[in-house]
Coordinates of C-alpha atoms (C1' of nucleotides) in Angstrom, one line a residue:
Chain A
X1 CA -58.1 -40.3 -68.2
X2 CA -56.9 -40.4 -64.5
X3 CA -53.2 -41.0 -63.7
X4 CA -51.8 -44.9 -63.7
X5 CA -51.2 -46.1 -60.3
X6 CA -50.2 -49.8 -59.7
X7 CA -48.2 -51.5 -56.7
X8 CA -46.3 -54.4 -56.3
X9 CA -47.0 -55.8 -52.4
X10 CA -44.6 -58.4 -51.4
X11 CA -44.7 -60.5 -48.4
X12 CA -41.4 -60.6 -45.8
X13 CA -42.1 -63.7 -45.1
X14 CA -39.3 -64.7 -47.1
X15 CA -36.7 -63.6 -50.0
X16 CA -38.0 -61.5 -53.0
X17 CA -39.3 -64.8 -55.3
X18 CA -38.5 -64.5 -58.6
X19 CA -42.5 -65.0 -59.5
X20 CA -42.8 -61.9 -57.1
X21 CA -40.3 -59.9 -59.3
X22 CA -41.6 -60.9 -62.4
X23 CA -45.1 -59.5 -61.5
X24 CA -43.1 -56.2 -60.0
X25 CA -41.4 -56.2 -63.1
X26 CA -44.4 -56.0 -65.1
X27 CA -46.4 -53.3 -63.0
X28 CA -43.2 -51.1 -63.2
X29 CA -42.9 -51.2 -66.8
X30 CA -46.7 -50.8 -67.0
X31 CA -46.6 -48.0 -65.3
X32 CA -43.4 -46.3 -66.9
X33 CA -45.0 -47.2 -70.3
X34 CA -48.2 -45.0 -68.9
X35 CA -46.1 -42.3 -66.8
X36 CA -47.9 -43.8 -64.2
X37 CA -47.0 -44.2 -60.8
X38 CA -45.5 -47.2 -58.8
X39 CA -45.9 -48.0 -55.4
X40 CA -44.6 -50.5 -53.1
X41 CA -46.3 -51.8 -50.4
X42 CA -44.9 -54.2 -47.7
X43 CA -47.5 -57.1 -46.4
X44 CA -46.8 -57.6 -43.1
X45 CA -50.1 -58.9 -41.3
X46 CA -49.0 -62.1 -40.7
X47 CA -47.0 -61.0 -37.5
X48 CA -45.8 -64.6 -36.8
X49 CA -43.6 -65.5 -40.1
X50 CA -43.1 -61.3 -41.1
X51 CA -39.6 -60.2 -40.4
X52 CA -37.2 -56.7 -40.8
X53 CA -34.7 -58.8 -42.4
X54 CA -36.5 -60.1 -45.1
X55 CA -37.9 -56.5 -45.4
X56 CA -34.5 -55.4 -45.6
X57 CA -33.9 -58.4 -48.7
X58 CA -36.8 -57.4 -50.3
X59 CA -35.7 -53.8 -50.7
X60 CA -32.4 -54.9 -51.6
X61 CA -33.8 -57.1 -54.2
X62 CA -36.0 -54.8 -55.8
X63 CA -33.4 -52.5 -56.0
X64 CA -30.5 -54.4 -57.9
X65 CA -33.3 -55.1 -60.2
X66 CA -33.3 -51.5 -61.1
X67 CA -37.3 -51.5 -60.4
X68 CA -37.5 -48.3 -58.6
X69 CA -40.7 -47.2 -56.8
X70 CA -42.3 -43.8 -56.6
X71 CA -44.4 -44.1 -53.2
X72 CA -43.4 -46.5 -50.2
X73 CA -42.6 -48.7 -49.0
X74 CA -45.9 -48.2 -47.6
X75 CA -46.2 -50.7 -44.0
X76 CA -49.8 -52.7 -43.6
X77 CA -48.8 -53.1 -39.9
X78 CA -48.5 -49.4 -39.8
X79 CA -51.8 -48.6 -41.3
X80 CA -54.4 -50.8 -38.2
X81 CA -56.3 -48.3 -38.0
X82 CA -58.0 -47.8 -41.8
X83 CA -58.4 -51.7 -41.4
X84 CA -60.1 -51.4 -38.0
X85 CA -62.5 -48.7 -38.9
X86 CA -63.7 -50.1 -42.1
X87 CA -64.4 -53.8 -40.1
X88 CA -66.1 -51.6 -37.5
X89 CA -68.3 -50.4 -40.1
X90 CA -68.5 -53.1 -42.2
X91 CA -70.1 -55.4 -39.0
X92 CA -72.3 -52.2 -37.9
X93 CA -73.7 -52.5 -41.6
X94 CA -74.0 -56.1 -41.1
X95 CA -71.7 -57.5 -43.7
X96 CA -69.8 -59.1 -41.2
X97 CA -70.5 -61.5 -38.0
X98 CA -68.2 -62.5 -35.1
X99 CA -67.4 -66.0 -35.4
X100 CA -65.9 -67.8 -32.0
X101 CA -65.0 -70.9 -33.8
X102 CA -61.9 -72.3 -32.8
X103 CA -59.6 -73.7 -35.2
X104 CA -59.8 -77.0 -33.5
X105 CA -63.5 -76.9 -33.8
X106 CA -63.3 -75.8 -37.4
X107 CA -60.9 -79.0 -38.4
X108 CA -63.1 -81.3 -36.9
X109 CA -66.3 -80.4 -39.0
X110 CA -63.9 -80.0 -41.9
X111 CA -62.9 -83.6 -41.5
X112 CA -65.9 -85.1 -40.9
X113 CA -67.2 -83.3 -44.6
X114 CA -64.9 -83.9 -46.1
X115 CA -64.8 -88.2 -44.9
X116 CA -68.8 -88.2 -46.4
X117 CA -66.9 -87.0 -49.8
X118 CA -68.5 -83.5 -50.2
X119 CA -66.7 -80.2 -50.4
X120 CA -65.9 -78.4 -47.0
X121 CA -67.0 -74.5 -46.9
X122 CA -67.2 -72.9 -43.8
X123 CA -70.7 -74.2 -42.0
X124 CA -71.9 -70.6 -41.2
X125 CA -71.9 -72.1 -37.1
X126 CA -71.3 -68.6 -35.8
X127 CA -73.9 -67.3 -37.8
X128 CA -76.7 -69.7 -36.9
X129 CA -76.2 -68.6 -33.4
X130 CA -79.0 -67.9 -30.5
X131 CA -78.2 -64.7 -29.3
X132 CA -78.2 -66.6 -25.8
X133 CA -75.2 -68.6 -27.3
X134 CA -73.7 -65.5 -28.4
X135 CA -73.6 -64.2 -24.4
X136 CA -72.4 -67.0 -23.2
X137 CA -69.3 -67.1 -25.9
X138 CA -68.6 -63.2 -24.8
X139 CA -69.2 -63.9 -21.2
X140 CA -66.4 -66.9 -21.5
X141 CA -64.1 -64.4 -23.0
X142 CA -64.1 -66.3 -26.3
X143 CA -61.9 -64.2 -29.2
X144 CA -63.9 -64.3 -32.3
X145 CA -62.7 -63.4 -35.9
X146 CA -65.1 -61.4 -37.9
X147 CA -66.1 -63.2 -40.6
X148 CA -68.0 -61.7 -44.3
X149 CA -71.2 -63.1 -44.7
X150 CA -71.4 -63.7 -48.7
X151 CA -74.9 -63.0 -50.1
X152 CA -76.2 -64.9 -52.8
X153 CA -75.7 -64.1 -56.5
X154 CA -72.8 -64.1 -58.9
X155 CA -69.5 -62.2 -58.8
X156 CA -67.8 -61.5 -62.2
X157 CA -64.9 -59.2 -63.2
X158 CA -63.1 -58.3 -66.3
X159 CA -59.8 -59.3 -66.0
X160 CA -57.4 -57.6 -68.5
X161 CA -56.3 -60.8 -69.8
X162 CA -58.7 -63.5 -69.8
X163 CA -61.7 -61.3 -70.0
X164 CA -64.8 -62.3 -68.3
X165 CA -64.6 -64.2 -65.0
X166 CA -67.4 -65.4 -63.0
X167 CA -68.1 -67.3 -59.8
X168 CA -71.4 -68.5 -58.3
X169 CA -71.0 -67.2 -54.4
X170 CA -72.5 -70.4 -53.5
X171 CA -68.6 -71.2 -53.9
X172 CA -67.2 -69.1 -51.8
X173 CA -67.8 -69.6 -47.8
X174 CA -67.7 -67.1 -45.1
X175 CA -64.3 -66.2 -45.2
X176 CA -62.7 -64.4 -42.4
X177 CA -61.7 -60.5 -42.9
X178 CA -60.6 -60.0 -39.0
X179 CA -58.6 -62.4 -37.7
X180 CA -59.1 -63.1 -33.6
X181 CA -55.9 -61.3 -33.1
X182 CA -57.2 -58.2 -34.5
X183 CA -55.0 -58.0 -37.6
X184 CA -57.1 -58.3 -40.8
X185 CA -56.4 -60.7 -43.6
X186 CA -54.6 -60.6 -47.2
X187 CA -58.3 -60.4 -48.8
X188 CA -59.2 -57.5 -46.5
X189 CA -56.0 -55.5 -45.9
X190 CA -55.4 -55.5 -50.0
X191 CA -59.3 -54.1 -50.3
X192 CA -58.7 -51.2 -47.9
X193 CA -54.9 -50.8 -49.0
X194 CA -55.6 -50.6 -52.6
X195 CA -58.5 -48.4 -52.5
X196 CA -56.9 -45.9 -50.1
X197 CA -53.5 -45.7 -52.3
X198 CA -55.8 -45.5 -55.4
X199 CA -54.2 -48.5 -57.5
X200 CA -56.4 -48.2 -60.7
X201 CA -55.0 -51.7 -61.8
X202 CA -53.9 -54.8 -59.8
X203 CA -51.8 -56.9 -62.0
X204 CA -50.9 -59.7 -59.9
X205 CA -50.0 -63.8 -60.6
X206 CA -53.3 -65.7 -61.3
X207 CA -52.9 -67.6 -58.4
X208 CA -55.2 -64.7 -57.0
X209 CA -58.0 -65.2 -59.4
X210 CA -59.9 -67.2 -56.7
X211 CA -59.1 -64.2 -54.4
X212 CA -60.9 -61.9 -56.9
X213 CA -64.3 -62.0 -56.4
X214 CA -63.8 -61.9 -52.4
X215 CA -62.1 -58.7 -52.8
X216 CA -64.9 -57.3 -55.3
X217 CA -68.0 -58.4 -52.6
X218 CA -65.5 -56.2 -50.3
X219 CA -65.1 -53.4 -52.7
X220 CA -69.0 -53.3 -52.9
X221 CA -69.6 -53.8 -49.1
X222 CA -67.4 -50.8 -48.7
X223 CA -69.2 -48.6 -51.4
X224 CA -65.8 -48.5 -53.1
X225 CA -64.4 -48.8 -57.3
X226 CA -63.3 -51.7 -57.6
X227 CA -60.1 -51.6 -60.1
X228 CA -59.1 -52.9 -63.1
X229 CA -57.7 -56.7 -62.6
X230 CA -55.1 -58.4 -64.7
X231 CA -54.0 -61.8 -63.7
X232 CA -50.9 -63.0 -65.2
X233 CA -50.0 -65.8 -65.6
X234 CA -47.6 -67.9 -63.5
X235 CA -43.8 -68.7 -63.8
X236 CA -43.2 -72.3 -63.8
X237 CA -40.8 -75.1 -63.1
X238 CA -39.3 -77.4 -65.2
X239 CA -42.3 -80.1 -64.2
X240 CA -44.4 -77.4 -65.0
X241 CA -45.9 -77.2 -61.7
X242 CA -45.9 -73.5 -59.7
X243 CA -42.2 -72.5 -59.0
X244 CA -41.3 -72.9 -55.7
X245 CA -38.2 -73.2 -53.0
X246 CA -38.0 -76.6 -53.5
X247 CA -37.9 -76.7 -57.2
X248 CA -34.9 -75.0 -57.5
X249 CA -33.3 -71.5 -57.0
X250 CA -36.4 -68.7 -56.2
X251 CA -34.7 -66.0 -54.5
X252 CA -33.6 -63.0 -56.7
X253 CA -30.8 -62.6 -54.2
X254 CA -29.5 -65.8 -55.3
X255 CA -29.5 -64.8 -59.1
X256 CA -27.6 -61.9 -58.1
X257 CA -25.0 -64.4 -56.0
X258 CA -24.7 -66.6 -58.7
X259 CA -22.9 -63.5 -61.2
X260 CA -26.3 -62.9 -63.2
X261 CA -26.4 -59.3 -64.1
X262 CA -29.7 -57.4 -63.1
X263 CA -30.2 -56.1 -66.5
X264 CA -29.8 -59.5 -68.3
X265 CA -31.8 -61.2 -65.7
X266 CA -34.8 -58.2 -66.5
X267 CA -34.3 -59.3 -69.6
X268 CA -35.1 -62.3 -69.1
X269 CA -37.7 -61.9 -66.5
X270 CA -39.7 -59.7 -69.3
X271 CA -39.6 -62.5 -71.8
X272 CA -41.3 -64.7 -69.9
X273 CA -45.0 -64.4 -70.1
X274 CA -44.8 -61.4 -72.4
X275 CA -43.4 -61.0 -76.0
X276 CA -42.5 -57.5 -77.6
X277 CA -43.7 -59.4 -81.2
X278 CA -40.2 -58.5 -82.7
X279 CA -37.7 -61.4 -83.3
X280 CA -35.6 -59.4 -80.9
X281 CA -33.9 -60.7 -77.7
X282 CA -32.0 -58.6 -76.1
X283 CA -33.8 -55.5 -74.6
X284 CA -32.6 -52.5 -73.1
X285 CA -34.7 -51.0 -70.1
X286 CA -35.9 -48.4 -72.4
X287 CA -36.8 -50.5 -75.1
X288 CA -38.4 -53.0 -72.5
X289 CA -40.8 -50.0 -71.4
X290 CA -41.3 -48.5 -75.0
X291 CA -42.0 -51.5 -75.8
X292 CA -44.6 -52.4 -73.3
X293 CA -48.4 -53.3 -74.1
X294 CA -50.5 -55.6 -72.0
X295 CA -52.3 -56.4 -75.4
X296 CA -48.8 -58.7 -75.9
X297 CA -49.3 -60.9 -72.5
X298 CA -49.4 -64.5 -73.1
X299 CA -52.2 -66.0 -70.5
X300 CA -50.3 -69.6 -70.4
X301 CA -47.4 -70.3 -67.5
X302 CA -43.9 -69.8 -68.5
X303 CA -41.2 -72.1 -67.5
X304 CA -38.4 -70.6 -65.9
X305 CA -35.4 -72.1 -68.4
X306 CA -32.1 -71.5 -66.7
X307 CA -30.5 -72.3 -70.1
X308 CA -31.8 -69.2 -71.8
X309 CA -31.3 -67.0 -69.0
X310 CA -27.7 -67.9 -69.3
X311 CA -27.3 -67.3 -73.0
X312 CA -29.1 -63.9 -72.5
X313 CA -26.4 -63.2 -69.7
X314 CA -23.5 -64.3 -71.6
X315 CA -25.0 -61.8 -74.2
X316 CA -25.0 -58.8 -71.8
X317 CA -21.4 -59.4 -70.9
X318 CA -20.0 -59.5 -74.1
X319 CA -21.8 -56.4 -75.2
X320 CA -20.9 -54.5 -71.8
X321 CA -17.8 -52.2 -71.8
X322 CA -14.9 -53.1 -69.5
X323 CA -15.2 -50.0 -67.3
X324 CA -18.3 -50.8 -66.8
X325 CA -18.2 -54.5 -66.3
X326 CA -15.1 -53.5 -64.1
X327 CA -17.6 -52.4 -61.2
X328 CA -19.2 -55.6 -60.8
X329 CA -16.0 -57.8 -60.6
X330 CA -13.7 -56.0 -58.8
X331 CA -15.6 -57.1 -55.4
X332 CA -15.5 -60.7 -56.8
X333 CA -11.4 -60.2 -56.9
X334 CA -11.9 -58.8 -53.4
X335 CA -13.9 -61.3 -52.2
X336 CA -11.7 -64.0 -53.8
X337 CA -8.0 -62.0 -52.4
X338 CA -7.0 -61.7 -55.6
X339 CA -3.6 -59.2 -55.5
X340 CA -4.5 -56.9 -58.7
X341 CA -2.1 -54.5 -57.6
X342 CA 0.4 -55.4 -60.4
X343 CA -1.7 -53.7 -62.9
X344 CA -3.1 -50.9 -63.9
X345 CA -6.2 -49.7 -64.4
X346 CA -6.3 -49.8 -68.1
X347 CA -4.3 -53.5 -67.9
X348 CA -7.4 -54.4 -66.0
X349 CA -9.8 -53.3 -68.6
X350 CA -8.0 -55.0 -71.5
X351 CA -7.8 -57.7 -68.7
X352 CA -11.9 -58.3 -68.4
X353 CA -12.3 -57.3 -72.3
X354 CA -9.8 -60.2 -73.2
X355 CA -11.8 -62.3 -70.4
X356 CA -15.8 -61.2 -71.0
X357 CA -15.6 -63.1 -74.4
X358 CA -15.5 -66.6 -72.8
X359 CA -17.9 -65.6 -69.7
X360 CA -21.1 -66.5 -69.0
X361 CA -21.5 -65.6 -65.0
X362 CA -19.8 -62.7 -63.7
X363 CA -18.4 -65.7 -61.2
X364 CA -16.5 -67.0 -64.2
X365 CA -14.0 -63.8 -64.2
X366 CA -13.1 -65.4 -61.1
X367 CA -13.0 -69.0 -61.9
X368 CA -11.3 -69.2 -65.2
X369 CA -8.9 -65.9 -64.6
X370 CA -7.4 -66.8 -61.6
X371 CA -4.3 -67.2 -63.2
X372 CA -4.0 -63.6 -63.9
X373 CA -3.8 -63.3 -60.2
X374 CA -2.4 -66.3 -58.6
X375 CA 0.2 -68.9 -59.6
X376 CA -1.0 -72.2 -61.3
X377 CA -1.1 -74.4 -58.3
X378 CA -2.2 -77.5 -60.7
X379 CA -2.6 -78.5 -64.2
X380 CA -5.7 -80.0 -65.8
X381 CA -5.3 -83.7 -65.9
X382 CA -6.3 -84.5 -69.4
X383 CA -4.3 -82.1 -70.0
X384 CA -1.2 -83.1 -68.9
X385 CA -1.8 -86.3 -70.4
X386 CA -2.2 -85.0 -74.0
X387 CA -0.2 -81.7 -74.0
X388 CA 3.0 -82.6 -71.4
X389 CA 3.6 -86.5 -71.3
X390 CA 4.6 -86.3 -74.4
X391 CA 8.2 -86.6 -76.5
X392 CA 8.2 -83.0 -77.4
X393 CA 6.8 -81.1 -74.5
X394 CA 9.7 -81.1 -72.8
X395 CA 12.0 -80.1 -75.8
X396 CA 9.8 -77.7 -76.7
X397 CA 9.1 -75.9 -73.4
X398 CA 12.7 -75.7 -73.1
X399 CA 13.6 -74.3 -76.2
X400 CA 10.7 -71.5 -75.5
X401 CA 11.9 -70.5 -72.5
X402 CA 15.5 -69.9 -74.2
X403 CA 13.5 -67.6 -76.7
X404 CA 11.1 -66.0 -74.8
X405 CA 14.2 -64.9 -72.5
X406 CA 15.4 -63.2 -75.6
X407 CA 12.9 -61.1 -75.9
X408 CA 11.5 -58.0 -73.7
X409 CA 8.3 -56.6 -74.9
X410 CA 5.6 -59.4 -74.6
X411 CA 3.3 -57.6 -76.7
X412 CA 0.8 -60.3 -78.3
X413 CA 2.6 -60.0 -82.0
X414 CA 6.2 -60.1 -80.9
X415 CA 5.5 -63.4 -79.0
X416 CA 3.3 -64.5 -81.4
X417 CA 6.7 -63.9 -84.0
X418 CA 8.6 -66.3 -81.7
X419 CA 6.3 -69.0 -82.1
X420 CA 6.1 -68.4 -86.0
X421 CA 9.6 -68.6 -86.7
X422 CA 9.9 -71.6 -84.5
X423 CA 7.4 -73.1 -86.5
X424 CA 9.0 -72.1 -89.5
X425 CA 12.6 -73.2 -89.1
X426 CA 10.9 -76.3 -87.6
X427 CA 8.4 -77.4 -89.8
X428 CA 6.5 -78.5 -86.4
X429 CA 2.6 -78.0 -85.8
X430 CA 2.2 -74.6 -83.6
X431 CA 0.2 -76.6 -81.7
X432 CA 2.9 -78.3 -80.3
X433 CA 4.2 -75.4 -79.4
X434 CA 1.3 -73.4 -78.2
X435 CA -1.0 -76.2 -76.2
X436 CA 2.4 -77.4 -73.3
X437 CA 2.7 -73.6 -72.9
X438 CA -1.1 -72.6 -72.2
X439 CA -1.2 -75.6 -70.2
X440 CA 2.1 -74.6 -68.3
X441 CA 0.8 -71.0 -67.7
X442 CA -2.7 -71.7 -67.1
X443 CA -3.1 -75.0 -65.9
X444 CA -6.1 -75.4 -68.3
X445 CA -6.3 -76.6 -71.7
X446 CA -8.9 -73.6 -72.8
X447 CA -8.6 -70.0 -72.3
X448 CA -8.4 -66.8 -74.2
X449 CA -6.0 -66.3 -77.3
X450 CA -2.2 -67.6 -76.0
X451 CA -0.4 -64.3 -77.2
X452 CA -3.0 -62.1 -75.2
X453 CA -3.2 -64.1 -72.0
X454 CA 0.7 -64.2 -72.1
X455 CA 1.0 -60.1 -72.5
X456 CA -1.0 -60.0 -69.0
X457 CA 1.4 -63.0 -67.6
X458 CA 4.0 -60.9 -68.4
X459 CA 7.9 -62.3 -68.8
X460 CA 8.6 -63.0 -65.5
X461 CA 6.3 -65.0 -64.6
X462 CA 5.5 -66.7 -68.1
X463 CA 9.3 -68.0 -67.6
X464 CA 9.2 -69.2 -64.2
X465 CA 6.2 -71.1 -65.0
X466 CA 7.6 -72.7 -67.7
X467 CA 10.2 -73.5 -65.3
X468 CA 8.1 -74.7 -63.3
X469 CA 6.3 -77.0 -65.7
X470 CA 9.6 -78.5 -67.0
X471 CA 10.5 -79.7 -63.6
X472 CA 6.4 -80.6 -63.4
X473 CA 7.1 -82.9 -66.1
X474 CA 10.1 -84.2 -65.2
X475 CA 9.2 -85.6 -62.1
X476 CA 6.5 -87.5 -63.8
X477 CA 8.3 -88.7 -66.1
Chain B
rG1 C1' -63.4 -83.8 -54.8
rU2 C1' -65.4 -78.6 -56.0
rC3 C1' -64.4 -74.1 -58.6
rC4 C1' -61.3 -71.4 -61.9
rC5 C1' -57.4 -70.8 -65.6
rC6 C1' -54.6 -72.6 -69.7
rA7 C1' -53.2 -75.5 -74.4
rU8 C1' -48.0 -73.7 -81.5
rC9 C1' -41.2 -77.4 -81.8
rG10 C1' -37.9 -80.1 -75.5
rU11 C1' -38.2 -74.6 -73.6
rC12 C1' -39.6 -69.1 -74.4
rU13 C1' -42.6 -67.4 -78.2
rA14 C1' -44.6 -64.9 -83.4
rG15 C1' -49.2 -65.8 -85.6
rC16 C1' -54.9 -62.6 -84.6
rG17 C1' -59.5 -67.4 -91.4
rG18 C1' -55.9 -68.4 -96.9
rU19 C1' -48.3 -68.7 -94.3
rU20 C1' -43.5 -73.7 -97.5
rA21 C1' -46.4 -72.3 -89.5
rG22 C1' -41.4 -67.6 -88.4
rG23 C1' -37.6 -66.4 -84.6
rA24 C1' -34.7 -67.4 -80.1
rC25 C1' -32.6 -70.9 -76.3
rA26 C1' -31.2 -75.9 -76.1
rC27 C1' -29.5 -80.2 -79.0
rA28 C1' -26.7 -82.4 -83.5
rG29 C1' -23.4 -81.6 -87.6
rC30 C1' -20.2 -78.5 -90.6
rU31 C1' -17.1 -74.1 -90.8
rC32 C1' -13.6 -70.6 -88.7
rU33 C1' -9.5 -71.5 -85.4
rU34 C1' -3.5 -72.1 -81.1
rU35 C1' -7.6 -74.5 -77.3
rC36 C1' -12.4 -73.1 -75.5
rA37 C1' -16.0 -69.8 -76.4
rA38 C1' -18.1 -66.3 -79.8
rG39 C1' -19.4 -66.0 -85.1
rG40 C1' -21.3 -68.2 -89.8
rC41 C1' -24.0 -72.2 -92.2
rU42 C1' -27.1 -76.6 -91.9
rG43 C1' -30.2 -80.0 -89.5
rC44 C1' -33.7 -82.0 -85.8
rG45 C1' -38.3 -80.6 -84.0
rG46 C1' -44.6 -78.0 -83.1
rC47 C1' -50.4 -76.2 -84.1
rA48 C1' -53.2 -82.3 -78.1
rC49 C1' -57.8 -84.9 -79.9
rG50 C1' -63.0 -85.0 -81.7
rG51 C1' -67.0 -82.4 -83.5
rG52 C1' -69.0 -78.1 -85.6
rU53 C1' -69.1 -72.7 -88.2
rU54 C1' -66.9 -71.5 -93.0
rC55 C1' -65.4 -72.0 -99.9
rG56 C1' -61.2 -72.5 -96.3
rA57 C1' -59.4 -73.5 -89.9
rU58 C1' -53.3 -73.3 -85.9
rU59 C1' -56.6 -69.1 -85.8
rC60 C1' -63.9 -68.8 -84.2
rC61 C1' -67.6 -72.1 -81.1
rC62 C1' -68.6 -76.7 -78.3
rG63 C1' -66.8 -81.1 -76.1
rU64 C1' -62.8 -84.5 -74.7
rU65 C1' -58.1 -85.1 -72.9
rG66 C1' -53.9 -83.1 -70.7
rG67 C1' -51.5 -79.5 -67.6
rG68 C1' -51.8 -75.9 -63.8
rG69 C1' -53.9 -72.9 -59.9
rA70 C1' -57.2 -71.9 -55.6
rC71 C1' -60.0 -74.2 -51.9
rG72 C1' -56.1 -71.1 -44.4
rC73 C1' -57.7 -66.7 -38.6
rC74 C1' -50.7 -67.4 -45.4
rA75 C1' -50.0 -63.8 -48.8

RNA sequence: GUCCCCAUCGUCUAGCGGUUAGGACACAGCUCUUUCAAGGCUGCGGCACGGGUUCGAUUCCCGUUGGGGACGCCA
């Protein structure tokens, strides 16, 4: 059997959509699973909305995914010339006529169709032509797109997933393979690309089944092999509809912004549409790619349940070690001018281990550890409420901040021992104790274990914040 | 409107003629506990409908309904 070769062929028309990396997910593992090959290909014949930035997002994209490529990118608006030879020998074969319609023209018979209630296909105008009319269009100068002109009979393919699919070419009109401006289309570009580059399997969204048989009549005009098709099926959103821009968050980039992890987000991307049949979750790459089989595809759309993808991220941060995890926050501390300089290295791995238990986002080492970093500018309102206007906050704050004077090491259990024997010579609930002095350090009512946060505090500034809370109170008072 | 695809808990899914229809997320409750998470336990909840085929259909076939997609000189 001949080597696996399958491409992924995004359009810079825009950011990498998450319906795009799904599908490049898949061909990758495919072709990992097969010690095949993966290409990439960048679409770029639409010279109006294509642009080097999103090119340059793309790439990015692709790559914080982890989906590497092994040919490419590979540029369709470097590669004219294989699409202008095959149209010039497609039209001298006679698969193709020049049509000088304008797109004016074209509207106007389309409305007029489609007011009398029947179903607008192109009207074959250009091809019904006198070749007196024809003379007269060149001699004006007219630009003309080249057109296919689709014979009669039936196209069918196998797809991979949904088997047999067949359309009578009475349903598909005369569509256009040059455009006027001399850059092919999609349909044609993806014939010639695909063929030239080999790809033995096009596993793309299903949204392209109505391409399909186009691209086989192609295949055929061009004396090529057509290759093995396997339409998956879409990602959806929560109305079920197609996922799109203005259905909520598309852009991989914006996954990656949000504190997702690329290799919970993989994860989650390969769950959708595809099920390893284990009552496994969580997937390593490795797994993921041994684990492979198109055999397991499911054929219906998958919506796209943020809730899920959460739980599975929450999941990958627990499980990863602190060193590791490390990389990925310290430019959120950076970016958010936190001063870490005050501990170590190692501090700053027990730091995140202590702080990774409670996180879901890779934002939330950010946003609910701040007051490793900074002082508490403000205390949770509830909060202050339940655990400060009180009648024993204030005793009780004060009497800690005698104790914890008294001591030097702030070492979770020798803190924790002041608390205890408070409690015991007492008789009062720890809570007491505990909730006013998480509150006063914190400013939040929830938060890692007391005695651990505290350690990282460190005396100094556990005592002037309890300072600071007393006269907090105080004035409210 | 025409053509095409699809159909198991709210969501992702396992199932491939005989199962008490399994798991995960979410949700609810309990538990653990210095809070919040995490963990443990429990609960809620599903084969769209109608015909066949068969001794027997969630599973196979047909139809209905429902949902989705494509109908561009976008990809």
């Amino acid at each position: 059997m001949s080597e696996i070769r399958v491409r992924i062929a995004p359009s810079p028309t825009g950011y990498l959509h998450v319906g795009t990396a799904h599908t490049a997910l898949y061909n990758w593992l495919f072709a990992r699973k097969n010690g095949g090959k993966f290409i990439l290909r960048i679409e770029d014949t639409d010279v109006e909305r294509s642009t080097k930035e999103m090119v340059d997002v793309i790439l990015d994209s692709l790559k914080w995914l982890g989906i590497d490529w092994d040919e490419g990118p590979y540029y369709q608006s470097e590669r004219f010339n294989l699409y202008k030879e095959a149209a010039k020998k497609l039209e001298k074969e006679g698969f193709l006529y020049r049509c000088y319609c304008t797109k004016e023209e074209i509207e106007e018979r389309k409305q007029k169709v489609i007011e009398s209630g029947k179903a607008w296909k192109y009207d074959r105008h250009c091809l019904n032509l006198t070749e007196e009319q024809k003379a007269a269009y060149e001699r004006e100068g007219r630009p003309y797109a080249l057109r296919f002109k689709v014979p009669e009979g039936m196209t069918a393919f196998n797809d991979g997933l949904h088997g047999e699919i067949r359309r009578d070419n009475k349903e598909i009109e005369d569509f256009v393979v040059v455009r006027s401006n001399g850059y092919p289309t999609y349909n044609f570009a993806v014939v010639v690309d695909d063929s030239s580059m080999g790809i033995t399997h096009v596993m793309r969204g299903e949204d392209h089944i109505s391409n399909t048989p186009k691209q086989i009549l192609l295949y055929k005009a061009l004396n090529l092999k057509v290759p093995e098709f396997i339409h998956l099926p879409l990602i959806l959103a929560e109305d079920k509809s197609k996922l799109s821009k203005r259905k909520g968050t598309v852009a991989v980039t914006d996954y990656r912004d949000m504190g997702y992890l690329p290799d919970a987000f993989v994860n989650f991307l390969a769950l959708l549409g595809w099920s390893p049949s284990t009552d496994k979750e969580i997937f390593s790459r490795e797994e993921l790619i041994n684990l492979f089989d198109i055999k397991h595809l499911s054929k219906r759309g998958a919506v796209f349940d943020h809730k899920k993808l959460l739980w599975i991220n929450s999941e990958y941060i627990r499980s990863m070690d602190a060193e590791k995890l490390y990389d990925y926050v310290k430019p959120l501390w950076d970016k958010a001018g936190f001063d870490y300089s005050v501990f170590s290295h190692e501090d700053l791995l027990r730091l995140i281990d202590l702080i990774k238990e409670r996180a879901r986002l890779l934002t939330d080492f950010v946003d609910s550890a701040s007051y490793f970093f900074k002082d508490v500018e403000e205390y949770d309102e509830k909060g202050v409420n339940k655990h400060f206007l009180n009648e024993y906050a204030e005793d009780n704050l004060k009497l800690l901040y005698e104790k914890l004077s008294e001591i030097d090491s702030f070492e979770p259990d020798v803190t924790e021992n002041v608390y205890r024997k408070i409690v015991e010579e007492t008789g009062m609930k720890a809570g007491k104790l505990i909730h006013p002095t998480r509150l006063a350090l914190t400013g939040k009512t929830v938060g890692p274990s007391l005695f651990h946060l505290m350690e990282f505090v460190g005396k100094e500034r556990t005592l002037a914040r309890i300072e600071k809370a007393l006269e907090f109170i105080r004035n409210r008072k």
